[in-house]
Structures are given as structure tokens and as C-alpha cells.
PDB file of C-alpha atoms in Angstrom:
ATOM      1  CA  LEU A 196     109.372 130.826  83.445  1.00  0.00           C
ATOM      2  CA  LEU A 197     112.512 132.063  86.214  1.00  0.00           C
ATOM      3  CA  ARG A 198     111.146 130.520  88.718  1.00  0.00           C
ATOM      4  CA  VAL A 199     110.308 127.100  87.089  1.00  0.00           C
ATOM      5  CA  GLN A 200     113.459 126.855  86.039  1.00  0.00           C
ATOM      6  CA  VAL A 201     115.383 127.561  89.322  1.00  0.00           C
ATOM      7  CA  VAL A 202     112.600 124.847  91.006  1.00  0.00           C
ATOM      8  CA  VAL A 203     114.100 122.392  88.187  1.00  0.00           C
ATOM      9  CA  SER A 204     117.418 123.714  88.648  1.00  0.00           C
ATOM     10  CA  PHE A 205     117.257 123.090  92.132  1.00  0.00           C
ATOM     11  CA  ALA A 206     116.089 119.695  91.779  1.00  0.00           C
ATOM     12  CA  VAL A 207     118.347 118.355  89.016  1.00  0.00           C
ATOM     13  CA  ALA A 208     121.700 120.516  91.187  1.00  0.00           C
ATOM     14  CA  PHE A 209     119.607 118.095  94.116  1.00  0.00           C
ATOM     15  CA  LEU A 210     119.723 114.777  91.940  1.00  0.00           C
ATOM     16  CA  SER A 211     122.588 115.042  91.267  1.00  0.00           C
ATOM     17  CA  LEU A 212     124.037 115.007  93.922  1.00  0.00           C
ATOM     18  CA  HIS A 213     121.596 112.485  95.231  1.00  0.00           C
ATOM     19  CA  PRO A 214     121.822 110.170  92.302  1.00  0.00           C
ATOM     20  CA  SER A 215     118.754 107.330  93.484  1.00  0.00           C
ATOM     21  CA  PRO A 216     116.668 105.232  90.935  1.00  0.00           C
ATOM     22  CA  THR A 217     113.637 106.370  93.090  1.00  0.00           C
ATOM     23  CA  PHE A 218     114.540 109.109  94.570  1.00  0.00           C
ATOM     24  CA  ALA A 219     112.040 111.669  96.615  1.00  0.00           C
ATOM     25  CA  PHE A 220     111.682 114.670  98.139  1.00  0.00           C
ATOM     26  CA  THR A 221     112.279 114.508 101.854  1.00  0.00           C
ATOM     27  CA  PRO A 222     109.136 116.522 104.044  1.00  0.00           C
ATOM     28  CA  SER A 223     111.997 118.788 104.758  1.00  0.00           C
ATOM     29  CA  GLN A 224     112.750 118.973 101.346  1.00  0.00           C
ATOM     30  CA  ARG A 225     109.420 119.645 100.196  1.00  0.00           C
ATOM     31  CA  LYS A 226     109.257 122.406 102.980  1.00  0.00           C
ATOM     32  CA  PHE A 227     112.040 124.263 101.968  1.00  0.00           C
ATOM     33  CA  ILE A 228     110.937 124.176  98.430  1.00  0.00           C
ATOM     34  CA  LYS A 229     107.381 125.310  98.920  1.00  0.00           C
ATOM     35  CA  GLN A 230     108.696 128.257 100.805  1.00  0.00           C
ATOM     36  CA  SER A 231     110.917 129.001  98.454  1.00  0.00           C
ATOM     37  CA  TYR A 232     109.342 128.890  94.711  1.00  0.00           C
ATOM     38  CA  PRO A 233     105.492 129.370  94.357  1.00  0.00           C
ATOM     39  CA  ILE A 234     105.663 126.611  91.420  1.00  0.00           C
ATOM     40  CA  GLN A 235     106.956 123.594  92.428  1.00  0.00           C
ATOM     41  CA  LEU A 236     104.336 121.035  91.923  1.00  0.00           C
ATOM     42  CA  LEU A 237     106.250 119.754  88.722  1.00  0.00           C
ATOM     43  CA  VAL A 238     109.028 118.686  90.531  1.00  0.00           C
ATOM     44  CA  LEU A 239     107.063 117.399  93.586  1.00  0.00           C
ATOM     45  CA  LYS A 240     104.565 115.663  91.601  1.00  0.00           C
ATOM     46  CA  MET A 241     107.437 113.642  89.509  1.00  0.00           C
ATOM     47  CA  SER A 242     109.207 112.939  92.761  1.00  0.00           C
ATOM     48  CA  GLU A 243     106.033 112.016  95.146  1.00  0.00           C
ATOM     49  CA  SER A 244     104.652 109.292  92.073  1.00  0.00           C
ATOM     50  CA  ALA A 245     108.488 107.713  91.916  1.00  0.00           C
ATOM     51  CA  ALA A 246     107.977 107.003  95.116  1.00  0.00           C
ATOM     52  CA  THR A 247     104.495 105.372  95.138  1.00  0.00           C
ATOM     53  CA  GLU A 248     106.379 102.907  92.845  1.00  0.00           C
ATOM     54  CA  GLU A 249     108.831 101.591  95.116  1.00  0.00           C
ATOM     55  CA  THR A 250     106.845  98.459  96.640  1.00  0.00           C
ATOM     56  CA  LYS A 251     110.466  97.560  98.555  1.00  0.00           C
ATOM     57  CA  PRO A 252     110.095  97.946 102.545  1.00  0.00           C
ATOM     58  CA  LYS A 253     111.871 100.860 104.221  1.00  0.00           C
ATOM     59  CA  CYS A 254     113.181 101.392 107.617  1.00  0.00           C
ATOM     60  CA  ILE A 255     111.042 104.064 109.173  1.00  0.00           C
ATOM     61  CA  PRO A 256     113.097 106.155 111.065  1.00  0.00           C
ATOM     62  CA  CYS A 257     114.620 105.474 114.318  1.00  0.00           C
ATOM     63  CA  GLU A 258     113.821 108.898 116.012  1.00  0.00           C
ATOM     64  CA  SER A 259     109.892 107.408 115.825  1.00  0.00           C
ATOM     65  CA  LEU A 260     110.583 104.163 117.252  1.00  0.00           C
ATOM     66  CA  ASP A 261     110.032 103.851 121.249  1.00  0.00           C
ATOM     67  CA  PRO A 262     110.394 100.436 123.683  1.00  0.00           C
ATOM     68  CA  SER A 263     107.009  99.538 122.119  1.00  0.00           C
ATOM     69  CA  SER A 264     108.415  98.674 118.790  1.00  0.00           C
ATOM     70  CA  LEU A 265     111.017  95.990 120.422  1.00  0.00           C
ATOM     71  CA  LEU A 266     110.007  92.445 119.588  1.00  0.00           C
ATOM     72  CA  THR A 267     110.785  89.712 122.007  1.00  0.00           C
ATOM     73  CA  LEU A 268     113.651  87.122 121.050  1.00  0.00           C
ATOM     74  CA  GLU A 269     110.863  84.892 120.451  1.00  0.00           C
ATOM     75  CA  LYS A 270     108.626  86.999 118.378  1.00  0.00           C
ATOM     76  CA  ALA A 271     112.406  87.690 116.113  1.00  0.00           C
ATOM     77  CA  GLN A 272     113.331  84.250 115.556  1.00  0.00           C
ATOM     78  CA  GLU A 273     109.608  83.145 114.583  1.00  0.00           C
ATOM     79  CA  GLN A 274     110.424  86.208 111.874  1.00  0.00           C
ATOM     80  CA  LEU A 275     113.544  84.803 110.966  1.00  0.00           C
ATOM     81  CA  SER A 276     112.376  81.849 109.966  1.00  0.00           C
ATOM     82  CA  ASN A 277     112.154  83.320 106.335  1.00  0.00           C
ATOM     83  CA  LEU A 278     115.909  84.567 106.504  1.00  0.00           C
ATOM     84  CA  LYS A 279     117.579  80.968 107.178  1.00  0.00           C
ATOM     85  CA  LEU A 280     121.005  82.596 107.498  1.00  0.00           C
ATOM     86  CA  TRP A 281     120.411  85.102 110.276  1.00  0.00           C
ATOM     87  CA  GLU A 282     119.509  83.964 114.179  1.00  0.00           C
ATOM     88  CA  ALA A 283     118.392  86.009 117.503  1.00  0.00           C
ATOM     89  CA  THR A 284     120.303  86.119 120.045  1.00  0.00           C
ATOM     90  CA  ILE A 285     121.704  88.457 123.645  1.00  0.00           C
ATOM     91  CA  GLY A 286     124.855  90.035 122.879  1.00  0.00           C
ATOM     92  CA  GLU A 287     127.198  90.474 126.201  1.00  0.00           C
ATOM     93  CA  ASP A 288     125.838  93.265 126.936  1.00  0.00           C
ATOM     94  CA  ARG A 289     122.219  92.037 127.010  1.00  0.00           C
ATOM     95  CA  ILE A 290     120.700  93.402 124.185  1.00  0.00           C
ATOM     96  CA  GLU A 291     118.700  91.110 121.606  1.00  0.00           C
ATOM     97  CA  LYS A 292     120.177  91.490 118.617  1.00  0.00           C
ATOM     98  CA  ILE A 293     120.091  89.879 115.316  1.00  0.00           C
ATOM     99  CA  SER A 294     123.131  88.258 113.360  1.00  0.00           C
ATOM    100  CA  ARG A 295     125.190  86.449 110.245  1.00  0.00           C
ATOM    101  CA  LYS A 296     128.274  85.640 109.593  1.00  0.00           C
ATOM    102  CA  PHE A 297     129.781  84.252 106.471  1.00  0.00           C
ATOM    103  CA  THR A 298     133.276  83.578 105.514  1.00  0.00           C
ATOM    104  CA  ALA A 299     134.209  85.322 101.815  1.00  0.00           C
ATOM    105  CA  LYS A 300     136.653  83.494  99.775  1.00  0.00           C
ATOM    106  CA  ASN A 301     138.865  86.238  99.859  1.00  0.00           C
ATOM    107  CA  PHE A 302     139.777  89.626 101.727  1.00  0.00           C
ATOM    108  CA  GLN A 303     139.197  91.639  99.022  1.00  0.00           C
ATOM    109  CA  PHE A 304     135.591  89.906  98.431  1.00  0.00           C
ATOM    110  CA  ALA A 305     134.957  90.523 102.202  1.00  0.00           C
ATOM    111  CA  MET A 306     135.588  94.057 101.809  1.00  0.00           C
ATOM    112  CA  ASP A 307     133.632  94.531  98.991  1.00  0.00           C
ATOM    113  CA  ALA A 308     130.532  92.747 100.579  1.00  0.00           C
ATOM    114  CA  LEU A 309     131.602  95.448 104.028  1.00  0.00           C
ATOM    115  CA  ASN A 310     131.141  98.307 101.180  1.00  0.00           C
ATOM    116  CA  ASP A 311     128.054  97.136  99.890  1.00  0.00           C
ATOM    117  CA  ILE A 312     126.848  96.819 102.967  1.00  0.00           C
ATOM    118  CA  GLY A 313     127.622 100.153 104.580  1.00  0.00           C
ATOM    119  CA  LYS A 314     126.279 101.948 100.724  1.00  0.00           C
ATOM    120  CA  LEU A 315     122.541  99.840 101.386  1.00  0.00           C
ATOM    121  CA  ALA A 316     123.095 100.881 105.490  1.00  0.00           C
ATOM    122  CA  GLU A 317     123.414 104.528 104.241  1.00  0.00           C
ATOM    123  CA  ARG A 318     120.664 104.704 101.675  1.00  0.00           C
ATOM    124  CA  GLU A 319     118.121 103.211 104.598  1.00  0.00           C
ATOM    125  CA  ASN A 320     119.891 105.177 107.224  1.00  0.00           C
ATOM    126  CA  HIS A 321     119.639 102.133 109.208  1.00  0.00           C
ATOM    127  CA  HIS A 322     123.337 100.789 110.465  1.00  0.00           C
ATOM    128  CA  PRO A 323     124.156  97.400 111.364  1.00  0.00           C
ATOM    129  CA  ASP A 324     127.505  97.017 113.481  1.00  0.00           C
ATOM    130  CA  LEU A 325     130.330  95.023 111.368  1.00  0.00           C
ATOM    131  CA  HIS A 326     132.901  93.139 111.925  1.00  0.00           C
ATOM    132  CA  LEU A 327     135.914  91.585 109.600  1.00  0.00           C
ATOM    133  CA  THR A 328     138.563  88.907 111.292  1.00  0.00           C
ATOM    134  CA  SER A 329     140.719  86.558 110.124  1.00  0.00           C
ATOM    135  CA  TYR A 330     140.683  88.510 107.104  1.00  0.00           C
ATOM    136  CA  ARG A 331     137.475  87.237 105.736  1.00  0.00           C
ATOM    137  CA  GLU A 332     135.447  85.982 108.441  1.00  0.00           C
ATOM    138  CA  VAL A 333     132.427  89.015 108.505  1.00  0.00           C
ATOM    139  CA  GLU A 334     129.501  89.192 111.500  1.00  0.00           C
ATOM    140  CA  ILE A 335     127.039  91.161 110.455  1.00  0.00           C
ATOM    141  CA  VAL A 336     124.885  92.615 113.745  1.00  0.00           C
ATOM    142  CA  ILE A 337     122.297  94.608 113.948  1.00  0.00           C
ATOM    143  CA  TYR A 338     119.746  96.144 116.500  1.00  0.00           C
ATOM    144  CA  THR A 339     117.990  99.259 117.030  1.00  0.00           C
ATOM    145  CA  HIS A 340     120.538 101.309 118.574  1.00  0.00           C
ATOM    146  CA  SER A 341     117.678 103.952 120.112  1.00  0.00           C
ATOM    147  CA  VAL A 342     115.579 101.574 122.035  1.00  0.00           C
ATOM    148  CA  GLY A 343     118.502  98.653 122.969  1.00  0.00           C
ATOM    149  CA  GLY A 344     116.361  95.811 120.937  1.00  0.00           C
ATOM    150  CA  VAL A 345     115.329  94.057 117.658  1.00  0.00           C
ATOM    151  CA  THR A 346     112.584  95.908 116.016  1.00  0.00           C
ATOM    152  CA  GLU A 347     110.781  95.163 112.271  1.00  0.00           C
ATOM    153  CA  ASN A 348     113.332  98.217 110.876  1.00  0.00           C
ATOM    154  CA  ASP A 349     116.217  95.518 111.772  1.00  0.00           C
ATOM    155  CA  LEU A 350     114.183  92.318 109.967  1.00  0.00           C
ATOM    156  CA  THR A 351     113.732  94.644 106.967  1.00  0.00           C
ATOM    157  CA  LEU A 352     117.093  96.014 106.804  1.00  0.00           C
ATOM    158  CA  ALA A 353     117.953  91.917 107.265  1.00  0.00           C
ATOM    159  CA  LYS A 354     116.117  90.794 104.295  1.00  0.00           C
ATOM    160  CA  MET A 355     117.459  93.679 102.011  1.00  0.00           C
ATOM    161  CA  LEU A 356     121.342  92.510 102.948  1.00  0.00           C
ATOM    162  CA  ASP A 357     120.230  89.123 102.352  1.00  0.00           C
ATOM    163  CA  ASP A 358     118.269  90.461  98.877  1.00  0.00           C
ATOM    164  CA  GLU A 359     120.345  93.383  97.601  1.00  0.00           C
ATOM    165  CA  VAL A 360     123.935  92.529  98.959  1.00  0.00           C
ATOM    166  CA  LYS A 361     126.156  90.125  96.663  1.00  0.00           C
ATOM    167  CA  VAL A 362     128.320  87.807  98.543  1.00  0.00           C
ATOM    168  CA  VAL A 363     131.265  86.061  96.892  1.00  0.00           C
ATOM    169  CA  TYR A 364     131.388  83.348  99.778  1.00  0.00           C
ATOM    170  CA  GLY A 365     134.344  80.641 100.203  1.00  0.00           C
ATOM    171  CA  PRO A 366     133.732  77.186  98.876  1.00  0.00           C
ATOM    172  CA  LYS A 367     133.721  75.706 101.795  1.00  0.00           C
ATOM    173  CA  TRP A 368     131.610  77.810 103.605  1.00  0.00           C
ATOM    174  CA  LEU A 369     128.895  77.853 101.027  1.00  0.00           C
ATOM    175  CA  LYS A 370     128.886  73.911 100.936  1.00  0.00           C
ATOM    176  CA  GLU A 371     128.337  73.856 104.732  1.00  0.00           C
ATOM    177  CA  HIS A 372     125.648  76.606 103.985  1.00  0.00           C
ATOM    178  CA  PRO A 373     123.570  76.006 101.348  1.00  0.00           C
ATOM    179  CA  ASP A 374     120.827  78.196 102.079  1.00  0.00           C
ATOM    180  CA  ALA A 375     123.270  81.542 100.823  1.00  0.00           C
ATOM    181  CA  LYS A 376     122.602  81.924  97.511  1.00  0.00           C
ATOM    182  CA  PRO A 377     125.802  81.512  95.332  1.00  0.00           C
ATOM    183  CA  SER A 378     127.228  84.616  93.758  1.00  0.00           C
ATOM    184  CA  SER A 379     127.686  85.387  89.771  1.00  0.00           C
ATOM    185  CA  LYS A 380     131.058  86.519  90.566  1.00  0.00           C
TER     186      LYS A 380
END
């Protein structure tokens, strides 16, 4: 009983530090629990079932990628056909990237969007370059830094940003970009 209580206490404490509706232990956390507590099946079964319920695409760890994971500029452009606000480019540093620009309604809405982008990027452990200029002009630039170009991870992150981040656009910008989803704010 004591060991089960400790495992459950550990899981509750960990969950309170890392709340997520689809929480699952990482492999290193599972290893720690298995080594530390012989009765961990209940907790691991609960978290593993939560992980299988999630159907959204996830970024895979960048350290598992190599240059063979890179997409050509043409392939990235082809896959971006479903993400109308994004474009594939070659940066000044000669690295292929995907980017998106928008004008927020005001400075606060630009900062709200940047903060939401940051939270999502941290959750996925895949971090875009973010730029704020002229107090409300936002640019998001995504590429996989570890391999120096665009991978499937970047396209996955772009889709997540479009689907999950609510942006309050400037009215003029929104009229000029009918593919953008207006926010309900």
C-alpha cells in the first residue's frame, strides 16, 4: 500500500507541475518509475492510454533527425498548399525555411499571439524564430535548426499554429488575406 501511494503521489505531484490534458510519461520518466517503484503499472497504464487517445500529429524529437529528413524547397511548397498563409523561402543564410507574416489588431494582440505561439512551441519542443516589428507586425519563421532546413516537423508545427493559436488580426490585413481565420476576440 505504501509503494502504491508513493507512486500515485509521485504521479500527482508530477502532473501538478506539468498539467496537460493528454499527459503521458516520457521514456526516461517510465524508466525512473520502474527502477524506483515495483508497483507502477496502474500509473503507467493510465498515462499510456491517455497518450493513445491523442490523434493530433506531434513533432518528433529533433535529435532523431538527420540531413536525410530535409525536404526540398519544391516538396515543402507542395505540402504548404494546404497552409495558405505560409510560404517556403530560402533565407539570407541560404537555409530553406517556412514563414508566415501577419498584422495584429494592436500591440497587445500581437503579444498575446506570440505568447500562445511560445507555449505551443515549448509543449512540442520545437521552437520557431519569432519577430515583432512596428509594434504589431509578426513574422514566424520555422525550420529544423539541428539539420539546417525544413522537415516534416516544421510543417506539423505550422499546422498546429494555424489550428491552435487564435490571432486577432488587423481589419485591413484580414480583408487582404481571406484565407486567415478571424478570431472570436
